[in-house]
């Protein structure tokens, strides 16, 4: 019996990377999908580059949409479901924004009425094109679009949290109009959970859309500070899954580990399989996990220039579609039956105020306390400090004990909490 948790991969074409949309070769795509399906995975996440699909605000290229549908149909033939990221957006250190939002046409991505209308039209169009495909999971608004909204981006599109809330509501509604009843969501990088001035908030991540998405990368200071084999590095993905639950209104809201990978040199290639195994095991111990979608399917070709070094080797498969050891780890996890893990009964209280969410970041007391609990053999989750005494809320989540960071951190490893 297959695992109840979904296992998939972020699809990076082996030929041309995401520029393959410019010279779309369905035979090459089919060969890529064959190599993915051979691992026993059940879904892919697909990235149509925004400037290629909507080069003008009022022009969505029909041929590009047809190619996206052809890719989805090829995936269906191989038993793969498809999630589509609509606004690309940002990928692997490169920004892909249409010319009608930049330079002489500089307009805010989150607040300009004309830009919002164009975005809605693209999302609605892509969703509608796939709405009748049984293997279409739904839309993700875009890949880590929060990185455009504040520093460290060199040219951010500033917006308030209220404006972001309006943007999320409108964009998700456009997806629903195009494909009613599908699993539509949004996804940000971990600044949403860790950066005090980030206008995309944890509450928005855990309440807008059908599921909560988290993206886990240990190059955020975790591996640098603690090392690749440390408890924080091997359980960082699980931490984000459990941290996200503090802000969810629905006590049973599913969480999708939508991006996670083994980044060199912090995780050297010879240790990637062990890191993958530990990360997957930690995530599978999180109740309510919707799925794990590894980054990424295939290595970036060395023929392509200017990528950060780590991007070239993140694939489960080589550029010539050969599986690596870490691919076999994910394959085993996908093929093995699994049981839903029991509730996590110990909750760490975290601050509800997003202005101090850096307390949850690497080096912060919430982060350190969570992993002290893990190191001591606990299976912690999190709860907002303002709900720590709400017995109805705690009961709904199966929580029987709430501790604060200052209760956890003073005791030595293996000691007893006060």
GROMACS .gro file of C-alpha atoms in nm:
model
  418
    1UNK     CA    1   0.000   0.000   0.000
    2UNK     CA    2   0.148   0.338  -0.096
    3UNK     CA    3   0.221   0.602   0.165
    4UNK     CA    4  -0.065   0.834   0.259
    5UNK     CA    5   0.183   1.121   0.232
    6UNK     CA    6   0.237   1.249  -0.121
    7UNK     CA    7   0.590   1.228  -0.261
    8UNK     CA    8   0.693   1.440  -0.554
    9UNK     CA    9   0.957   1.659  -0.707
   10UNK     CA   10   0.997   2.012  -0.832
   11UNK     CA   11   1.043   1.956  -1.205
   12UNK     CA   12   1.360   2.115  -1.344
   13UNK     CA   13   1.390   2.019  -1.713
   14UNK     CA   14   1.718   1.846  -1.793
   15UNK     CA   15   1.751   2.033  -2.122
   16UNK     CA   16   1.748   2.411  -2.112
   17UNK     CA   17   1.637   2.434  -1.747
   18UNK     CA   18   1.318   2.650  -1.729
   19UNK     CA   19   1.418   2.819  -2.052
   20UNK     CA   20   1.288   2.501  -2.215
   21UNK     CA   21   0.959   2.688  -2.266
   22UNK     CA   22   1.134   2.887  -2.540
   23UNK     CA   23   1.224   2.571  -2.733
   24UNK     CA   24   0.965   2.333  -2.598
   25UNK     CA   25   1.048   1.970  -2.680
   26UNK     CA   26   0.776   1.733  -2.562
   27UNK     CA   27   0.992   1.426  -2.629
   28UNK     CA   28   1.258   1.562  -2.392
   29UNK     CA   29   0.992   1.639  -2.132
   30UNK     CA   30   0.854   1.286  -2.164
   31UNK     CA   31   1.199   1.139  -2.108
   32UNK     CA   32   1.240   1.356  -1.797
   33UNK     CA   33   0.901   1.248  -1.668
   34UNK     CA   34   0.986   0.883  -1.730
   35UNK     CA   35   1.290   0.920  -1.508
   36UNK     CA   36   1.078   1.085  -1.236
   37UNK     CA   37   0.799   0.829  -1.251
   38UNK     CA   38   1.055   0.546  -1.230
   39UNK     CA   39   1.127   0.661  -0.874
   40UNK     CA   40   0.770   0.590  -0.768
   41UNK     CA   41   0.686   0.956  -0.711
   42UNK     CA   42   0.329   1.072  -0.762
   43UNK     CA   43   0.343   1.441  -0.851
   44UNK     CA   44   0.550   1.722  -0.995
   45UNK     CA   45   0.550   2.097  -0.940
   46UNK     CA   46   0.581   2.290  -1.266
   47UNK     CA   47   0.711   2.642  -1.329
   48UNK     CA   48   0.587   2.841  -1.631
   49UNK     CA   49   0.812   3.147  -1.654
   50UNK     CA   50   0.597   3.458  -1.629
   51UNK     CA   51   0.765   3.670  -1.903
   52UNK     CA   52   0.742   3.381  -2.148
   53UNK     CA   53   0.373   3.319  -2.082
   54UNK     CA   54   0.258   3.681  -2.044
   55UNK     CA   55   0.509   3.908  -2.224
   56UNK     CA   56   0.254   4.189  -2.237
   57UNK     CA   57  -0.008   4.264  -1.974
   58UNK     CA   58  -0.290   4.188  -2.218
   59UNK     CA   59  -0.115   3.903  -2.405
   60UNK     CA   60  -0.111   3.552  -2.265
   61UNK     CA   61   0.052   3.339  -2.533
   62UNK     CA   62  -0.188   3.061  -2.641
   63UNK     CA   63   0.099   2.843  -2.758
   64UNK     CA   64   0.265   2.859  -2.416
   65UNK     CA   65  -0.058   2.758  -2.247
   66UNK     CA   66  -0.096   2.468  -2.489
   67UNK     CA   67   0.256   2.353  -2.403
   68UNK     CA   68   0.175   2.361  -2.031
   69UNK     CA   69  -0.131   2.146  -2.094
   70UNK     CA   70   0.075   1.908  -2.307
   71UNK     CA   71   0.323   1.873  -2.021
   72UNK     CA   72   0.040   1.801  -1.778
   73UNK     CA   73  -0.105   1.540  -2.013
   74UNK     CA   74   0.236   1.375  -2.052
   75UNK     CA   75   0.262   1.363  -1.673
   76UNK     CA   76  -0.082   1.202  -1.649
   77UNK     CA   77   0.028   0.928  -1.889
   78UNK     CA   78   0.300   0.844  -1.635
   79UNK     CA   79   0.080   0.855  -1.328
   80UNK     CA   80   0.203   1.195  -1.215
   81UNK     CA   81  -0.021   1.470  -1.080
   82UNK     CA   82   0.070   1.832  -1.147
   83UNK     CA   83   0.081   2.148  -0.938
   84UNK     CA   84   0.147   2.468  -1.134
   85UNK     CA   85   0.320   2.778  -0.999
   86UNK     CA   86   0.162   3.069  -1.178
   87UNK     CA   87   0.376   3.379  -1.130
   88UNK     CA   88   0.742   3.305  -1.203
   89UNK     CA   89   0.872   3.495  -1.044
   90UNK     CA   90   1.197   3.395  -0.878
   91UNK     CA   91   1.389   3.072  -0.931
   92UNK     CA   92   1.740   2.967  -0.832
   93UNK     CA   93   1.865   3.325  -0.774
   94UNK     CA   94   1.716   3.464  -1.099
   95UNK     CA   95   1.415   3.697  -1.119
   96UNK     CA   96   1.169   3.645  -1.404
   97UNK     CA   97   0.946   3.950  -1.417
   98UNK     CA   98   0.777   4.077  -1.735
   99UNK     CA   99   0.898   4.402  -1.886
  100UNK     CA  100   0.562   4.564  -1.821
  101UNK     CA  101   0.641   4.568  -1.448
  102UNK     CA  102   1.002   4.696  -1.462
  103UNK     CA  103   1.222   4.995  -1.555
  104UNK     CA  104   1.021   5.243  -1.767
  105UNK     CA  105   0.702   5.058  -1.669
  106UNK     CA  106   0.798   5.014  -1.303
  107UNK     CA  107   0.483   4.923  -1.111
  108UNK     CA  108   0.436   4.755  -0.776
  109UNK     CA  109   0.370   4.382  -0.802
  110UNK     CA  110   0.138   4.377  -0.504
  111UNK     CA  111  -0.054   4.705  -0.517
  112UNK     CA  112  -0.073   4.846  -0.871
  113UNK     CA  113  -0.427   4.794  -1.007
  114UNK     CA  114  -0.314   4.721  -1.364
  115UNK     CA  115  -0.052   4.471  -1.250
  116UNK     CA  116  -0.302   4.296  -1.025
  117UNK     CA  117  -0.547   4.268  -1.312
  118UNK     CA  118  -0.280   4.113  -1.534
  119UNK     CA  119  -0.178   3.867  -1.263
  120UNK     CA  120  -0.536   3.761  -1.203
  121UNK     CA  121  -0.587   3.704  -1.573
  122UNK     CA  122  -0.280   3.482  -1.602
  123UNK     CA  123  -0.365   3.275  -1.294
  124UNK     CA  124  -0.726   3.235  -1.404
  125UNK     CA  125  -0.621   3.138  -1.758
  126UNK     CA  126  -0.368   2.875  -1.650
  127UNK     CA  127  -0.609   2.726  -1.396
  128UNK     CA  128  -0.893   2.714  -1.648
  129UNK     CA  129  -0.673   2.546  -1.910
  130UNK     CA  130  -0.609   2.258  -1.668
  131UNK     CA  131  -0.942   2.252  -1.484
  132UNK     CA  132  -1.071   1.942  -1.663
  133UNK     CA  133  -0.749   1.742  -1.619
  134UNK     CA  134  -0.793   1.480  -1.345
  135UNK     CA  135  -0.423   1.496  -1.257
  136UNK     CA  136  -0.427   1.875  -1.197
  137UNK     CA  137  -0.372   1.932  -0.824
  138UNK     CA  138  -0.416   2.308  -0.835
  139UNK     CA  139  -0.226   2.636  -0.853
  140UNK     CA  140   0.045   2.779  -0.635
  141UNK     CA  141   0.040   3.157  -0.682
  142UNK     CA  142   0.413   3.173  -0.743
  143UNK     CA  143   0.749   3.062  -0.616
  144UNK     CA  144   0.858   3.252  -0.305
  145UNK     CA  145   0.706   3.578  -0.427
  146UNK     CA  146   0.760   3.725  -0.080
  147UNK     CA  147   1.125   3.777  -0.171
  148UNK     CA  148   1.010   4.068  -0.391
  149UNK     CA  149   0.838   4.246  -0.102
  150UNK     CA  150   1.128   4.353   0.119
  151UNK     CA  151   1.501   4.330   0.175
  152UNK     CA  152   1.739   4.172   0.104
  153UNK     CA  153   1.599   4.206  -0.251
  154UNK     CA  154   1.791   4.487  -0.426
  155UNK     CA  155   1.476   4.649  -0.569
  156UNK     CA  156   1.179   4.545  -0.354
  157UNK     CA  157   0.813   4.607  -0.426
  158UNK     CA  158   0.717   4.741  -0.085
  159UNK     CA  159   0.373   4.662   0.054
  160UNK     CA  160   0.204   4.652   0.391
  161UNK     CA  161   0.075   4.331   0.543
  162UNK     CA  162  -0.280   4.452   0.480
  163UNK     CA  163  -0.197   4.506   0.114
  164UNK     CA  164  -0.043   4.159   0.094
  165UNK     CA  165  -0.356   4.017   0.254
  166UNK     CA  166  -0.567   4.177  -0.018
  167UNK     CA  167  -0.327   4.050  -0.286
  168UNK     CA  168  -0.342   3.693  -0.159
  169UNK     CA  169  -0.721   3.700  -0.140
  170UNK     CA  170  -0.757   3.830  -0.496
  171UNK     CA  171  -0.502   3.595  -0.651
  172UNK     CA  172  -0.640   3.284  -0.484
  173UNK     CA  173  -0.990   3.385  -0.593
  174UNK     CA  174  -0.867   3.407  -0.953
  175UNK     CA  175  -0.731   3.052  -0.929
  176UNK     CA  176  -1.062   2.931  -0.787
  177UNK     CA  177  -1.253   3.102  -1.068
  178UNK     CA  178  -1.038   2.923  -1.324
  179UNK     CA  179  -1.048   2.580  -1.160
  180UNK     CA  180  -1.313   2.556  -0.888
  181UNK     CA  181  -1.255   2.311  -0.607
  182UNK     CA  182  -0.888   2.242  -0.671
  183UNK     CA  183  -0.611   2.272  -0.412
  184UNK     CA  184  -0.493   2.632  -0.458
  185UNK     CA  185  -0.227   2.778  -0.231
  186UNK     CA  186   0.057   3.025  -0.196
  187UNK     CA  187   0.418   2.964  -0.097
  188UNK     CA  188   0.696   3.178   0.046
  189UNK     CA  189   1.053   3.131   0.154
  190UNK     CA  190   1.127   3.121   0.524
  191UNK     CA  191   1.150   3.497   0.577
  192UNK     CA  192   0.774   3.468   0.631
  193UNK     CA  193   0.850   3.277   0.951
  194UNK     CA  194   1.181   3.440   1.047
  195UNK     CA  195   1.208   3.805   0.929
  196UNK     CA  196   1.050   4.071   1.150
  197UNK     CA  197   0.977   4.327   0.875
  198UNK     CA  198   0.852   4.080   0.613
  199UNK     CA  199   0.498   4.187   0.506
  200UNK     CA  200   0.402   3.827   0.425
  201UNK     CA  201   0.314   3.700   0.771
  202UNK     CA  202   0.295   3.356   0.935
  203UNK     CA  203  -0.078   3.408   0.988
  204UNK     CA  204  -0.132   3.458   0.616
  205UNK     CA  205   0.075   3.151   0.533
  206UNK     CA  206  -0.128   2.935   0.770
  207UNK     CA  207  -0.474   3.069   0.685
  208UNK     CA  208  -0.490   3.162   0.315
  209UNK     CA  209  -0.527   2.883   0.061
  210UNK     CA  210  -0.612   2.515   0.094
  211UNK     CA  211  -0.289   2.407   0.266
  212UNK     CA  212   0.011   2.568   0.432
  213UNK     CA  213   0.331   2.546   0.229
  214UNK     CA  214   0.679   2.556   0.383
  215UNK     CA  215   1.014   2.571   0.205
  216UNK     CA  216   1.308   2.435   0.406
  217UNK     CA  217   1.667   2.526   0.323
  218UNK     CA  218   1.942   2.476   0.579
  219UNK     CA  219   2.167   2.732   0.411
  220UNK     CA  220   1.964   2.993   0.605
  221UNK     CA  221   2.217   2.978   0.889
  222UNK     CA  222   2.109   2.643   1.031
  223UNK     CA  223   2.381   2.429   0.876
  224UNK     CA  224   2.641   2.706   0.906
  225UNK     CA  225   2.572   2.739   1.277
  226UNK     CA  226   2.513   2.376   1.372
  227UNK     CA  227   2.657   2.154   1.099
  228UNK     CA  228   2.494   1.917   0.849
  229UNK     CA  229   2.450   1.623   1.089
  230UNK     CA  230   2.310   1.832   1.374
  231UNK     CA  231   1.961   1.794   1.517
  232UNK     CA  232   1.862   2.141   1.385
  233UNK     CA  233   1.985   2.065   1.032
  234UNK     CA  234   1.831   1.720   1.006
  235UNK     CA  235   1.501   1.834   1.162
  236UNK     CA  236   1.474   2.183   1.014
  237UNK     CA  237   1.200   2.079   0.771
  238UNK     CA  238   1.000   1.923   1.054
  239UNK     CA  239   1.048   2.241   1.257
  240UNK     CA  240   0.895   2.457   0.986
  241UNK     CA  241   0.604   2.215   0.947
  242UNK     CA  242   0.533   2.229   1.321
  243UNK     CA  243   0.606   2.602   1.354
  244UNK     CA  244   0.347   2.678   1.087
  245UNK     CA  245   0.076   2.506   1.288
  246UNK     CA  246   0.088   2.768   1.562
  247UNK     CA  247  -0.086   3.021   1.335
  248UNK     CA  248  -0.344   2.791   1.176
  249UNK     CA  249  -0.710   2.846   1.265
  250UNK     CA  250  -0.790   2.491   1.159
  251UNK     CA  251  -0.628   2.249   1.407
  252UNK     CA  252  -0.610   1.985   1.133
  253UNK     CA  253  -0.491   2.207   0.847
  254UNK     CA  254  -0.253   2.008   0.626
  255UNK     CA  255   0.102   2.129   0.568
  256UNK     CA  256   0.294   2.073   0.244
  257UNK     CA  257   0.673   2.054   0.259
  258UNK     CA  258   0.682   2.196  -0.091
  259UNK     CA  259   1.055   2.256  -0.122
  260UNK     CA  260   1.344   2.090   0.055
  261UNK     CA  261   1.684   1.993  -0.077
  262UNK     CA  262   2.042   1.903   0.009
  263UNK     CA  263   2.250   2.212  -0.073
  264UNK     CA  264   2.625   2.180  -0.131
  265UNK     CA  265   2.878   2.252   0.007
  266UNK     CA  266   2.698   2.261   0.341
  267UNK     CA  267   2.568   1.914   0.255
  268UNK     CA  268   2.843   1.757   0.041
  269UNK     CA  269   2.731   1.523  -0.236
  270UNK     CA  270   2.862   1.215  -0.054
  271UNK     CA  271   2.641   1.300   0.245
  272UNK     CA  272   2.328   1.406   0.053
  273UNK     CA  273   2.159   1.066   0.085
  274UNK     CA  274   2.204   1.057   0.463
  275UNK     CA  275   2.073   1.413   0.492
  276UNK     CA  276   1.775   1.324   0.272
  277UNK     CA  277   1.694   1.018   0.480
  278UNK     CA  278   1.706   1.212   0.808
  279UNK     CA  279   1.503   1.502   0.669
  280UNK     CA  280   1.232   1.278   0.526
  281UNK     CA  281   1.210   1.073   0.846
  282UNK     CA  282   1.170   1.390   1.052
  283UNK     CA  283   0.902   1.530   0.825
  284UNK     CA  284   0.707   1.202   0.821
  285UNK     CA  285   0.686   1.223   1.200
  286UNK     CA  286   0.473   1.540   1.164
  287UNK     CA  287   0.096   1.479   1.183
  288UNK     CA  288  -0.105   1.633   0.903
  289UNK     CA  289   0.174   1.635   0.645
  290UNK     CA  290   0.022   1.662   0.296
  291UNK     CA  291   0.336   1.578   0.105
  292UNK     CA  292   0.708   1.616   0.045
  293UNK     CA  293   0.819   1.769  -0.285
  294UNK     CA  294   1.197   1.754  -0.323
  295UNK     CA  295   1.403   2.024  -0.490
  296UNK     CA  296   1.466   1.923  -0.755
  297UNK     CA  297   1.427   1.662  -1.028
  298UNK     CA  298   1.735   1.709  -1.249
  299UNK     CA  299   2.068   1.887  -1.212
  300UNK     CA  300   2.122   2.216  -1.390
  301UNK     CA  301   2.345   2.169  -1.692
  302UNK     CA  302   2.700   2.302  -1.662
  303UNK     CA  303   2.643   2.451  -2.007
  304UNK     CA  304   2.431   2.719  -1.838
  305UNK     CA  305   2.616   3.008  -1.679
  306UNK     CA  306   2.596   3.223  -1.368
  307UNK     CA  307   2.399   3.000  -1.133
  308UNK     CA  308   2.514   2.980  -0.772
  309UNK     CA  309   2.735   2.675  -0.746
  310UNK     CA  310   2.493   2.482  -0.528
  311UNK     CA  311   2.217   2.497  -0.794
  312UNK     CA  312   2.407   2.275  -1.035
  313UNK     CA  313   2.392   1.965  -0.815
  314UNK     CA  314   2.056   1.975  -0.635
  315UNK     CA  315   1.883   1.723  -0.862
  316UNK     CA  316   1.771   1.378  -0.755
  317UNK     CA  317   1.882   1.283  -1.104
  318UNK     CA  318   2.186   1.390  -1.301
  319UNK     CA  319   2.158   1.604  -1.609
  320UNK     CA  320   2.155   1.284  -1.817
  321UNK     CA  321   1.865   1.146  -1.605
  322UNK     CA  322   2.061   0.900  -1.389
  323UNK     CA  323   1.934   0.864  -1.029
  324UNK     CA  324   2.166   0.958  -0.742
  325UNK     CA  325   2.181   0.788  -0.404
  326UNK     CA  326   1.944   1.045  -0.254
  327UNK     CA  327   1.691   0.962  -0.527
  328UNK     CA  328   1.689   0.605  -0.400
  329UNK     CA  329   1.621   0.732  -0.048
  330UNK     CA  330   1.314   0.922  -0.168
  331UNK     CA  331   1.209   0.627  -0.382
  332UNK     CA  332   1.211   0.395  -0.080
  333UNK     CA  333   1.011   0.641   0.125
  334UNK     CA  334   0.756   0.682  -0.153
  335UNK     CA  335   0.712   0.308  -0.203
  336UNK     CA  336   0.697   0.205   0.163
  337UNK     CA  337   0.365   0.207   0.347
  338UNK     CA  338   0.340   0.449   0.635
  339UNK     CA  339   0.107   0.514   0.923
  340UNK     CA  340  -0.009   0.852   1.043
  341UNK     CA  341   0.211   0.959   1.334
  342UNK     CA  342   0.053   1.025   1.674
  343UNK     CA  343  -0.020   1.376   1.791
  344UNK     CA  344   0.266   1.584   1.924
  345UNK     CA  345   0.153   1.651   2.278
  346UNK     CA  346   0.420   1.898   2.393
  347UNK     CA  347   0.389   2.249   2.250
  348UNK     CA  348   0.642   2.528   2.264
  349UNK     CA  349   0.485   2.871   2.307
  350UNK     CA  350   0.583   3.111   2.029
  351UNK     CA  351   0.514   3.486   2.005
  352UNK     CA  352   0.199   3.573   1.812
  353UNK     CA  353   0.338   3.915   1.716
  354UNK     CA  354   0.499   3.890   1.370
  355UNK     CA  355   0.718   4.190   1.457
  356UNK     CA  356   0.929   3.960   1.675
  357UNK     CA  357   0.920   3.644   1.462
  358UNK     CA  358   1.302   3.652   1.441
  359UNK     CA  359   1.285   3.481   1.782
  360UNK     CA  360   1.187   3.173   1.578
  361UNK     CA  361   1.482   3.204   1.337
  362UNK     CA  362   1.816   3.022   1.362
  363UNK     CA  363   1.987   3.152   1.675
  364UNK     CA  364   1.661   3.265   1.832
  365UNK     CA  365   1.529   3.127   2.161
  366UNK     CA  366   1.226   2.955   2.005
  367UNK     CA  367   1.447   2.783   1.748
  368UNK     CA  368   1.700   2.676   2.010
  369UNK     CA  369   1.434   2.559   2.256
  370UNK     CA  370   1.255   2.350   1.991
  371UNK     CA  371   1.571   2.163   1.904
  372UNK     CA  372   1.671   2.120   2.266
  373UNK     CA  373   1.339   1.942   2.312
  374UNK     CA  374   1.403   1.728   2.003
  375UNK     CA  375   1.754   1.641   2.126
  376UNK     CA  376   1.603   1.532   2.457
  377UNK     CA  377   1.370   1.291   2.279
  378UNK     CA  378   1.053   1.500   2.273
  379UNK     CA  379   0.831   1.547   1.970
  380UNK     CA  380   0.739   1.915   2.006
  381UNK     CA  381   0.495   2.125   1.813
  382UNK     CA  382   0.417   2.495   1.866
  383UNK     CA  383   0.130   2.709   1.988
  384UNK     CA  384   0.085   3.085   1.993
  385UNK     CA  385   0.155   3.236   2.333
  386UNK     CA  386  -0.191   3.397   2.329
  387UNK     CA  387  -0.348   3.051   2.299
  388UNK     CA  388  -0.126   2.870   2.546
  389UNK     CA  389  -0.402   2.863   2.810
  390UNK     CA  390  -0.692   2.797   2.571
  391UNK     CA  391  -0.785   2.442   2.670
  392UNK     CA  392  -1.033   2.400   2.385
  393UNK     CA  393  -0.766   2.492   2.129
  394UNK     CA  394  -0.504   2.271   2.292
  395UNK     CA  395  -0.742   1.977   2.315
  396UNK     CA  396  -0.836   2.007   1.948
  397UNK     CA  397  -0.468   1.968   1.861
  398UNK     CA  398  -0.396   1.692   2.111
  399UNK     CA  399  -0.162   1.913   2.315
  400UNK     CA  400  -0.129   1.823   2.684
  401UNK     CA  401   0.173   2.031   2.784
  402UNK     CA  402   0.286   2.384   2.695
  403UNK     CA  403   0.637   2.506   2.771
  404UNK     CA  404   0.813   2.836   2.707
  405UNK     CA  405   1.164   2.882   2.568
  406UNK     CA  406   1.298   3.007   2.899
  407UNK     CA  407   1.172   2.690   3.069
  408UNK     CA  408   1.351   2.473   2.816
  409UNK     CA  409   1.684   2.638   2.748
  410UNK     CA  410   1.844   2.645   3.096
  411UNK     CA  411   1.845   2.269   3.142
  412UNK     CA  412   2.136   2.059   3.012
  413UNK     CA  413   2.078   1.798   2.739
  414UNK     CA  414   1.909   1.496   2.892
  415UNK     CA  415   1.800   1.693   3.195
  416UNK     CA  416   1.453   1.752   3.333
  417UNK     CA  417   1.244   2.052   3.244
  418UNK     CA  418   1.144   2.267   3.535
   0.00000   0.00000   0.00000
